[in-house]
Short mmCIF file of C-alpha atoms in Angstrom, two decimals:
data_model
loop_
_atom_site.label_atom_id
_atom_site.label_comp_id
_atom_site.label_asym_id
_atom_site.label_seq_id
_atom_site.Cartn_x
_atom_site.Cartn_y
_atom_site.Cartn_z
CA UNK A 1 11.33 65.25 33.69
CA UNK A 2 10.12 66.97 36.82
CA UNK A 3 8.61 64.13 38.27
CA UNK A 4 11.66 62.05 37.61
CA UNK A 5 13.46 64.01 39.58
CA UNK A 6 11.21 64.18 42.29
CA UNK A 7 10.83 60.29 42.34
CA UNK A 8 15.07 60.42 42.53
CA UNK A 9 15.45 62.92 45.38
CA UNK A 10 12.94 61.73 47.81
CA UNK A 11 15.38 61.99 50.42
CA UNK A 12 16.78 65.24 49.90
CA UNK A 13 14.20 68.19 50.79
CA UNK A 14 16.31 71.18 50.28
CA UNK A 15 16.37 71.24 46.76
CA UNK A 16 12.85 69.81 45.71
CA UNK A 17 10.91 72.26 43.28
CA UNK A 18 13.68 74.17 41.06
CA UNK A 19 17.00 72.93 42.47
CA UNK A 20 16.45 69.39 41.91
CA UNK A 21 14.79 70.14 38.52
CA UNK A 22 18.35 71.68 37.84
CA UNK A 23 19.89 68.24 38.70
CA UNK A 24 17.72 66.20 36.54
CA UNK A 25 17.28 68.47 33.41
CA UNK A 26 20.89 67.93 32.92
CA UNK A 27 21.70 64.35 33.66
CA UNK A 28 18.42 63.34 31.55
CA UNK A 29 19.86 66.13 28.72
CA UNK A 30 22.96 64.40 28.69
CA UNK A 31 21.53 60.48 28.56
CA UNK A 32 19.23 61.63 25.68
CA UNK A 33 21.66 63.56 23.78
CA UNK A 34 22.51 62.07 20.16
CA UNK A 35 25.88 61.56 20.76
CA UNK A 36 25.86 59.57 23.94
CA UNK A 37 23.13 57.39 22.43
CA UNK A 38 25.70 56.81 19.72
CA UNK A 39 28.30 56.00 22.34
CA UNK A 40 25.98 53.53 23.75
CA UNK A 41 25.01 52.08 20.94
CA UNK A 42 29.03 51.47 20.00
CA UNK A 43 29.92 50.05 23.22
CA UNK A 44 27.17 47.73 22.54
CA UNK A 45 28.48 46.52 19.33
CA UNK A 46 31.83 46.63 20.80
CA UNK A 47 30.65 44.04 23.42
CA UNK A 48 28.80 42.43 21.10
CA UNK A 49 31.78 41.14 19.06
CA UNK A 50 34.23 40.64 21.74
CA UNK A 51 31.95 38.21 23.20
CA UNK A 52 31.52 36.15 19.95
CA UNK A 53 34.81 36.93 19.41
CA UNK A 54 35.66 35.22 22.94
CA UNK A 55 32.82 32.20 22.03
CA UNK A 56 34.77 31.84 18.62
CA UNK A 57 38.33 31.84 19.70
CA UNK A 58 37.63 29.64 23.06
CA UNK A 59 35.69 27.01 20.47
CA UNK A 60 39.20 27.31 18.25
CA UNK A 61 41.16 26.62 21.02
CA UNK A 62 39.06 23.54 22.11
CA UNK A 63 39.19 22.39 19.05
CA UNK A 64 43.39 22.57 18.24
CA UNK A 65 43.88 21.80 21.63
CA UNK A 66 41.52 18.37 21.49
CA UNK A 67 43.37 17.60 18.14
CA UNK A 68 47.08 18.30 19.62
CA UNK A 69 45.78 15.66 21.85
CA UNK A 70 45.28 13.26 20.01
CA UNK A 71 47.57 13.76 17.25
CA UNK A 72 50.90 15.06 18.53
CA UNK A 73 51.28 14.43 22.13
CA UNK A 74 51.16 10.29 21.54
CA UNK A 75 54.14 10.80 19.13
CA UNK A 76 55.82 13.32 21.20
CA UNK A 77 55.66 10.16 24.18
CA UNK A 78 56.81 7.77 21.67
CA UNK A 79 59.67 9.47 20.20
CA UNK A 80 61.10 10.76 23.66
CA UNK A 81 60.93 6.84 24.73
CA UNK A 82 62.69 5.72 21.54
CA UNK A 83 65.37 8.59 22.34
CA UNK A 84 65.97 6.99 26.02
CA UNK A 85 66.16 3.71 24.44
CA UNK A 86 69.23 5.04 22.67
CA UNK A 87 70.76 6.48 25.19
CA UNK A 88 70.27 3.53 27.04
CA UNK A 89 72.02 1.54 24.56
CA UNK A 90 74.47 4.14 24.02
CA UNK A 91 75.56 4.30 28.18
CA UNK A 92 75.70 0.71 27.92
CA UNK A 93 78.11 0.23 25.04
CA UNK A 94 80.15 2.61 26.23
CA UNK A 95 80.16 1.44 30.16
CA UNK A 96 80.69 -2.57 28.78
CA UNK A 97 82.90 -1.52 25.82
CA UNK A 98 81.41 -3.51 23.51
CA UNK A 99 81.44 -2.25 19.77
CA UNK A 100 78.07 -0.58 18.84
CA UNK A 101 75.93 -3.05 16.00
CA UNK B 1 64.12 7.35 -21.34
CA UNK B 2 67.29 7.01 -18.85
CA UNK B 3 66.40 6.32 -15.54
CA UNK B 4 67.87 9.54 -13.60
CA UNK B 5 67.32 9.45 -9.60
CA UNK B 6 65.72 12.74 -8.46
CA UNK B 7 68.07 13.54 -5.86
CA UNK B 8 71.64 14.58 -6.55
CA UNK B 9 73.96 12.03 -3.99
CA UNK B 10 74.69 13.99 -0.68
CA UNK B 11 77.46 16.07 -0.09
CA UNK B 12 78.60 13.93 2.61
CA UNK B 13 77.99 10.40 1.04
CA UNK B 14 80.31 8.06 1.99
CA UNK B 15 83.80 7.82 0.51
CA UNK B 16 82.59 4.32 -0.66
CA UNK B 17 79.71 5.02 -2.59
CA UNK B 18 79.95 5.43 -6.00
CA UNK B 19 78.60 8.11 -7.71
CA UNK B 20 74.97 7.06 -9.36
CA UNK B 21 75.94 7.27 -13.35
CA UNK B 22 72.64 7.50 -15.52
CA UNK B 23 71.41 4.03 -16.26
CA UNK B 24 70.21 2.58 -18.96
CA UNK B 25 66.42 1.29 -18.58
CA UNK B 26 66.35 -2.79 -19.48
CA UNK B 27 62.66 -2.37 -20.92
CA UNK B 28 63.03 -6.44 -21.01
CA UNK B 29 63.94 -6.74 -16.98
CA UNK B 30 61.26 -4.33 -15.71
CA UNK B 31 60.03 -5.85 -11.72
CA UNK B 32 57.00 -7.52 -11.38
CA UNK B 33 54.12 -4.68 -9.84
CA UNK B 34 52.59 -4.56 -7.17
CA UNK B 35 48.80 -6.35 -7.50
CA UNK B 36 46.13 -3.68 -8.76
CA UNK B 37 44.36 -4.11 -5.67
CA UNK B 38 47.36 -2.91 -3.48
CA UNK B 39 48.22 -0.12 -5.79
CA UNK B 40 47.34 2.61 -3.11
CA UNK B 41 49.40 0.30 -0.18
CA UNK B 42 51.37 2.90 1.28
CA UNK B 43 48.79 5.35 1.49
CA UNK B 44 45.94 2.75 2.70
CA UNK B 45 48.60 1.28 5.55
CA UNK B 46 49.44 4.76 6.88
CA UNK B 47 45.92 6.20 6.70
CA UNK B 48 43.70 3.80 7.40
CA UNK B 49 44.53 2.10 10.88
CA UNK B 50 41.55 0.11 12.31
CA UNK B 51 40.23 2.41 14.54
CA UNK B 52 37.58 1.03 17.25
CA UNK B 53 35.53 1.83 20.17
CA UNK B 54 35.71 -0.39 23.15
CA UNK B 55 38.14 -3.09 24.03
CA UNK B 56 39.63 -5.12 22.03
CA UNK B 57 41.79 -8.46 22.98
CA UNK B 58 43.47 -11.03 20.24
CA UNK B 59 45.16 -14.21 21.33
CA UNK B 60 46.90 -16.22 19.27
CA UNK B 61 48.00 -19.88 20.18
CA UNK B 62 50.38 -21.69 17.76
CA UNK B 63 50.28 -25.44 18.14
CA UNK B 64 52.73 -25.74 15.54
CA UNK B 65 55.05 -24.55 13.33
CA UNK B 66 52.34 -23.63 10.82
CA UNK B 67 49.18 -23.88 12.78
CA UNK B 68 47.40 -21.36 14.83
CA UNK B 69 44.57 -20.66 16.73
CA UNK B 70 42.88 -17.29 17.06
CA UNK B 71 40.44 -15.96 19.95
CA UNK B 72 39.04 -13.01 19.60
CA UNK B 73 37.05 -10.68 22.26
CA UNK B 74 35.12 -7.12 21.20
CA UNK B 75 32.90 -5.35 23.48
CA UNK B 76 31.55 -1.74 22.70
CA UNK B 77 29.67 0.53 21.30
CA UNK B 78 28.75 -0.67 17.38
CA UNK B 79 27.03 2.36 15.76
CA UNK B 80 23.01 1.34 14.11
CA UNK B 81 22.36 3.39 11.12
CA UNK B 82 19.16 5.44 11.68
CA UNK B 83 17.00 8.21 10.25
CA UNK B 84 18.48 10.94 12.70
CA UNK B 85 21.65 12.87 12.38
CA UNK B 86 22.40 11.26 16.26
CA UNK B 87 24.34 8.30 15.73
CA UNK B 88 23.08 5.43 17.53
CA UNK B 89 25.09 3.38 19.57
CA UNK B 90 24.15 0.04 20.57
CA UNK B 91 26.55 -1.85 23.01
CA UNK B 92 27.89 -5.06 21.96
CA UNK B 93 29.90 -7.71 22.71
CA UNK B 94 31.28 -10.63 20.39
CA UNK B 95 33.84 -13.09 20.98
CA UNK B 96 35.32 -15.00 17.95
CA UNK B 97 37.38 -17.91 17.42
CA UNK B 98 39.45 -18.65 14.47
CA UNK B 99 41.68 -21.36 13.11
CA UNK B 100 44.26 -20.44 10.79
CA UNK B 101 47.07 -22.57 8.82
CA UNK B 102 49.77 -20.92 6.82
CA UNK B 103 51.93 -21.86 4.12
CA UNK B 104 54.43 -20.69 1.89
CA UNK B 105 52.50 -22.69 -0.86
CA UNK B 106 48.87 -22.58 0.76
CA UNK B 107 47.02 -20.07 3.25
CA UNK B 108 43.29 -21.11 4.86
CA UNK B 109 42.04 -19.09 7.71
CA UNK B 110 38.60 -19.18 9.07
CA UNK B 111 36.24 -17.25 11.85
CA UNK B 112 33.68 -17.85 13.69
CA UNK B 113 31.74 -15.42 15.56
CA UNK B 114 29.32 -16.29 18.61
CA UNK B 115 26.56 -15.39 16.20
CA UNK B 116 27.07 -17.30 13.90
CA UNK B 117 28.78 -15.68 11.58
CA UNK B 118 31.90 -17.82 9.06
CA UNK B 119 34.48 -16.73 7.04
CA UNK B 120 36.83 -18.32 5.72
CA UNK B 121 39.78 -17.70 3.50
CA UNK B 122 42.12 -19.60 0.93
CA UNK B 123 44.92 -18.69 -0.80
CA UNK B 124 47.12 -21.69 -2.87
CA UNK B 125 49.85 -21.12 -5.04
CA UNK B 126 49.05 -23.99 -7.88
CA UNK B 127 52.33 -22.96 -9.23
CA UNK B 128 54.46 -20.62 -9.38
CA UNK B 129 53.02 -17.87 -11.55
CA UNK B 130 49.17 -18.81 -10.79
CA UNK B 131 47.73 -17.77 -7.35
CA UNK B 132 43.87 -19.14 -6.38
CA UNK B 133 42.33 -17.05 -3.60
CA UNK B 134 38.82 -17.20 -2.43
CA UNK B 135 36.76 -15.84 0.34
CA UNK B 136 33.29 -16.56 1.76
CA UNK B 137 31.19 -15.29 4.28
CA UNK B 138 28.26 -16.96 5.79
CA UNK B 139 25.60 -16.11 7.93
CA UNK B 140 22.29 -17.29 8.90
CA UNK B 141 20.46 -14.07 7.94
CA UNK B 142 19.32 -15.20 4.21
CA UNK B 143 20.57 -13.15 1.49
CA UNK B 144 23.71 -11.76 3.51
CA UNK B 145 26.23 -14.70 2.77
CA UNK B 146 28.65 -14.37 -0.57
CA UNK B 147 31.74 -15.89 -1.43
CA UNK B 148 34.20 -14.44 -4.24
CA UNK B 149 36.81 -16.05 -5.99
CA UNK B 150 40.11 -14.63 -7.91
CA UNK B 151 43.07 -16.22 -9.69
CA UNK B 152 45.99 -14.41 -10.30
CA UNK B 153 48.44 -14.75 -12.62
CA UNK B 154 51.96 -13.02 -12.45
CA UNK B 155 54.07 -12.46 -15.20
CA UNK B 156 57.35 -11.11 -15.47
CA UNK B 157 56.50 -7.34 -15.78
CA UNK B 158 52.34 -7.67 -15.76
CA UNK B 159 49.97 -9.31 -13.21
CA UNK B 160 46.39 -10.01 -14.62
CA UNK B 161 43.54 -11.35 -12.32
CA UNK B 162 39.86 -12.29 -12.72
CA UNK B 163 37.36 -12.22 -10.47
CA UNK B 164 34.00 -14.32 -9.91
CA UNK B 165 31.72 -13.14 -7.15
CA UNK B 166 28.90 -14.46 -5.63
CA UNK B 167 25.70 -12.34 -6.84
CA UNK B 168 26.81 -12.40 -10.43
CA UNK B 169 29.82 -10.26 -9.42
CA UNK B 170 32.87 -10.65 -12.53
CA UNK B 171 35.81 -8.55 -12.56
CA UNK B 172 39.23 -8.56 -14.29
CA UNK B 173 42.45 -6.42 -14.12
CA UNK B 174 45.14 -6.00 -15.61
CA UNK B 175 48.39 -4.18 -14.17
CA UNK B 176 52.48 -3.53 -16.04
CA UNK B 177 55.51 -1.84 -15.47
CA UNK B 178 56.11 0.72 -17.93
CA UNK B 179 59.43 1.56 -16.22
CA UNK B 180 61.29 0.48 -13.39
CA UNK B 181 59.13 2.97 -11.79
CA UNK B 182 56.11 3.87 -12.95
CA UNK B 183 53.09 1.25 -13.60
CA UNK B 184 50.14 1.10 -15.52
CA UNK B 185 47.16 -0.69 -15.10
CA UNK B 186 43.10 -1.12 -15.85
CA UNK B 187 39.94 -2.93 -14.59
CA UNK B 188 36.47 -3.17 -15.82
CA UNK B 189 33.97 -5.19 -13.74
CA UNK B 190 30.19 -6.11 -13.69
CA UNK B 191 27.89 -6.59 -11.15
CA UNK B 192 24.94 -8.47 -12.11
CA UNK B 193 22.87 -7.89 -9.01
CA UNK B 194 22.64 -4.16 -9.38
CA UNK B 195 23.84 -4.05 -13.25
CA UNK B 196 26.07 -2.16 -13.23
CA UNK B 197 29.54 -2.17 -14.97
CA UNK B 198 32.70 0.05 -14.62
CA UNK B 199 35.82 0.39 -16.09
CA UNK B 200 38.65 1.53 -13.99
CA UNK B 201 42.23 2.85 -14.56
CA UNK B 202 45.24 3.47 -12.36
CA UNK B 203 48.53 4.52 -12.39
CA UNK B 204 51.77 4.23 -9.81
CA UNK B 205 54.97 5.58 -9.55
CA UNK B 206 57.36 4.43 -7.01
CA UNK B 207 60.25 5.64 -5.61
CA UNK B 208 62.91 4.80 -3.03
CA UNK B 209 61.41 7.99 -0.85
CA UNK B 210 58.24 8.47 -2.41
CA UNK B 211 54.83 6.60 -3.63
CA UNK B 212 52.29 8.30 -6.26
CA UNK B 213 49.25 6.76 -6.90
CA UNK B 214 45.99 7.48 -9.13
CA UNK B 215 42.94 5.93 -9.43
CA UNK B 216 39.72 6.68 -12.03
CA UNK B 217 36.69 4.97 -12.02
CA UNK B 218 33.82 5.11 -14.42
CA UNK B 219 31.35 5.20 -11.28
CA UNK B 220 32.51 8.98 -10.91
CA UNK B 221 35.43 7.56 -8.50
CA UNK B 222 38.72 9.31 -8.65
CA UNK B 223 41.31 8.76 -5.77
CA UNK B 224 45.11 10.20 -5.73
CA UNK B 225 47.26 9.33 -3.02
CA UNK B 226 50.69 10.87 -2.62
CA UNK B 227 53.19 9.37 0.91
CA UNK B 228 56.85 10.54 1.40
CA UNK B 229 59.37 9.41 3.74
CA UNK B 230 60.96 11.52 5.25
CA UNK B 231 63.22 9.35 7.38
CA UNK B 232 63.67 6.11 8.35
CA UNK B 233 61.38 6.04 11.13
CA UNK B 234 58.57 8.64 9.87
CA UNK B 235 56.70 9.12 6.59
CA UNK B 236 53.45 11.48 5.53
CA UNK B 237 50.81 10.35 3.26
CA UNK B 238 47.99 12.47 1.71
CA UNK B 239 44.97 10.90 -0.08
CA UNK B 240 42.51 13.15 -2.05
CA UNK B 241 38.90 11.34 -3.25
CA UNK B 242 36.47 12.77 -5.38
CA UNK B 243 33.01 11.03 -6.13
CA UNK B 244 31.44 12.54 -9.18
CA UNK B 245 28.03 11.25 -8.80
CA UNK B 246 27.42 12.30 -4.89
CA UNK B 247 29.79 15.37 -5.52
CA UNK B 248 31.94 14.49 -2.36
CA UNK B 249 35.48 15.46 -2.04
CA UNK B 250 37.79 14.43 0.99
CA UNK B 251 41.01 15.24 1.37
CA UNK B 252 43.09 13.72 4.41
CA UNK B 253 46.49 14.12 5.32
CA UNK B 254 48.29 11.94 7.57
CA UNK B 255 51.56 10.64 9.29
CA UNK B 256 52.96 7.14 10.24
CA UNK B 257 56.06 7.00 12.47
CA UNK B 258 57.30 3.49 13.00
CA UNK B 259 59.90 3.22 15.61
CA UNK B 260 61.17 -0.18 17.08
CA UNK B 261 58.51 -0.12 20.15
CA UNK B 262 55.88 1.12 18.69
CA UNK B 263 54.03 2.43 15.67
CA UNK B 264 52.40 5.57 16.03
CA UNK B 265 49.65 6.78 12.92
CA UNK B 266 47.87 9.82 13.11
CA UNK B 267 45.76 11.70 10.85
CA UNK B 268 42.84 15.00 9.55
CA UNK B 269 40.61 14.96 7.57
CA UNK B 270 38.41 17.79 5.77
CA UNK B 271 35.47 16.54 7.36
CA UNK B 272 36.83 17.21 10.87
CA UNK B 273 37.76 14.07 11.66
CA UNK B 274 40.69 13.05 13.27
CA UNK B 275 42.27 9.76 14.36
CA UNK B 276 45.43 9.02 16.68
CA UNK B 277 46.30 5.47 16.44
CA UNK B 278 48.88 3.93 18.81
CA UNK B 279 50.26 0.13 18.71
CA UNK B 280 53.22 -0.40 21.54
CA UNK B 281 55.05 -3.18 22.58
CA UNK B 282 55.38 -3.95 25.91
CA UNK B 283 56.55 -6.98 25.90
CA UNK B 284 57.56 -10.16 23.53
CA UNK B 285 54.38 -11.23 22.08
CA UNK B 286 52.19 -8.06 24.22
CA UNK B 287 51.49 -5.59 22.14
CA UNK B 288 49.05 -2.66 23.82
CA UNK B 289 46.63 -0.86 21.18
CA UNK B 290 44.96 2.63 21.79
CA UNK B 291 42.58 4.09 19.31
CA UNK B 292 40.93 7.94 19.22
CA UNK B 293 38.81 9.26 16.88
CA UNK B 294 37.27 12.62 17.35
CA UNK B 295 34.80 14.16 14.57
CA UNK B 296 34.44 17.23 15.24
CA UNK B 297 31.69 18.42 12.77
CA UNK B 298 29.34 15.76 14.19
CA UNK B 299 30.94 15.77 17.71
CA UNK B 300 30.87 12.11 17.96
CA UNK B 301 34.26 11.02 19.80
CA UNK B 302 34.78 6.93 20.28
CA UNK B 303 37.94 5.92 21.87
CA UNK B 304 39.27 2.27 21.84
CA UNK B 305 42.07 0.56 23.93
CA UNK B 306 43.02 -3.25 23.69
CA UNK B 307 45.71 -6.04 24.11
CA UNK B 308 47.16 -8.66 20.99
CA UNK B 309 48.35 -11.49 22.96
CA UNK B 310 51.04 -14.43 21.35
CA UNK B 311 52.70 -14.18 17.99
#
């Protein structure tokens, strides 16, 4: 522990022997403390499954977006050109008066 | 017994239409069914387009009122069954000509491929219950030609048809109306190559709106098939197929939307596949064709575009 600290505060001269020893006693007491290991070891998990989480939804969303592709948005074309060919029709029955067949 | 509709008429049917009454089934007029091989039509038209990879271009050339001539131009991709899970693709290119006559009374057609490849079909009407129909195809690869023949004969509510096949292939069905809706029908055939004989059975009920079909097989085959339209211009079909012996079920689910310049056909299947099929007209006699098919268990995605050219 001491000679962590010493390594750390290389720089600082003032407090080498017992007040840097203060400094690093309680950082290491606190990084090797139970419950911050268990708060590690959460936030691990945690990022853990938001990344496959991230992986699995971004695959999902390839996937229904590919298949949209190809399934709806050639209708959706279609049936928006079969809806201007009626109003075409429509506009010109009504601007040539003739009755509708 | 009676022959109810299923749907009550509409609220807002039109002051001329008469209300349906219940009517009584003629059990001696039934209509004449469909052939057994065209039982699952509906189904088999909406989910089965030709789907392709590569170009594709069809001319036809009439040179009279009953004569035509065909030409035919592929290039692509053609997959090469292999050991590995990879597909492999092997690009190809094959023109083919074709010469085709058609009748009322009598239908030949016949293909030639740049390789070498013939076949040829006939269909005559020797009168007017009796239908011949034959098929060959030749190649100059031994052991890879056959030829099948099949007459039909229709009857007023039954069709019954036998079939001789090239490599000891026999086959007879046997199809009836039970109702105006509903029809019945059986097969058993025998293959002598590989002997091995089946029986078959199948079942149909039509509708104005919707089309039920059922197929068993004694080779562990058993195929439903179920379309509804839903309006004039769009219908949905759904085919479920079961294989006892390699224990493989598919189930597929699909839509067909024919609208007066084009004729849109999608569908997904439980193996991941799906399929967008798209046939527009551009012009008289032009028709534009664009083909996707994306698998997505076996990520293998082939897309196809081409042109049909004359009538």
């Amino acid at each position: 522990m001491a000679s962590n600290s010493g390594a750390k505060r290389i720089g600082s001269s003032s407090d080498t022997s017992n007040g840097g020893g203060i400094l690093g006693r309680v950082t290491s007491t606190v990084s090797e403390s139970p419950i911050f290991q268990k708060g590690k070891d959460s936030a691990d998990d945690a990022a853990f499954v938001t990344k496959k989480l991230l992986k699995s939804t971004g695959k999902a969303a390839w996937i229904v977006g590919t298949t949209f592709l190809v399934l709806a948005l050639p209708l959706f074309i279609e049936l928006e050109r079969d809806g201007q060919l009626d109003a075409l029709e429509l506009q010109q029955a009504s601007l040539l008066g003739t009755p509708k067949a | 017994m009676a022959a109810t509709p299923f749907t009550a008429p509409p609220m807002d049917a039109k002051a001329t239409e008469l209300p349906k009454v219940d009517e009584v089934v003629d059990y001696n007029n039934l209509p004449c069914p469909l052939p057994y091989e065209e039982i699952h039509r509906e189904s088999l038209m909406s989910l089965k387009p030709e789907v392709f990879e590569g170009m594709r271009f069809d001319f036809n050339k009439a040179l009279g009122p009953k004569f035509f001539l065909s030409h035919s131009v592929t290039m692509g991709p053609t997959e090469v069954p292999s050991q590995s899970p990879e597909p492999i693709k092997i690009p190809t290119a094959n023109y083919e000509f074709g010469a085709n006559y058609i009748d009322p009374k009598l239908m030949l057609i016949g293909r030639v491929s740049h390789d070498g490849r013939l076949n040829a079909r006939l269909k005559a009407d020797l009168t007017d219950n009796l239908i011949v129909k034959g098929n060959a195809s030749l190649t100059s690869e031994p052991h890879m030609s056959h030829a099948m023949g099949t007459f039909d004969y229709k009857g007023t509510d039954y069709r019954a048809q036998l079939q001789v096949g090239s490599g000891t292939l026999l086959g007879a069905n046997y199809i009836q109306s039970v109702t105006p809706h509903i029809s019945l029908g059986g097969e058993i055939f025998w293959a002598g190559q590989h002997r091995k004989s089946g029986v078959g059975y199948a079942a149909r009920y039509s509708n104005d709106k919707t089309v039920a079909t059922g197929q068993v097989a004694s080779t562990g085959m058993v195929a439903l098939s179920y379309v509804q339209k839903v309006s004039e211009k769009l219908s949905f079909a759904t085919e479920f197929s079961y294989n006892h012996m390699s224990k493989d079920v598919t189930a597929t689910v699909g839509y067909d939307a024919v609208l007066r310049q084009a004729r849109v056909r999608g569908k997904i299947d439980s193996n991941g596949c799906v399929t967008g099929f798209l046939e527009e007209r551009l012009n008289v006699g032009l028709t534009f064709i664009l083909s996707a098919e994306l698998d997505h268990k076996k990520k293998d995605y082939k897309f196809g575009f081409g042109f049909t050219a004359g009538e």
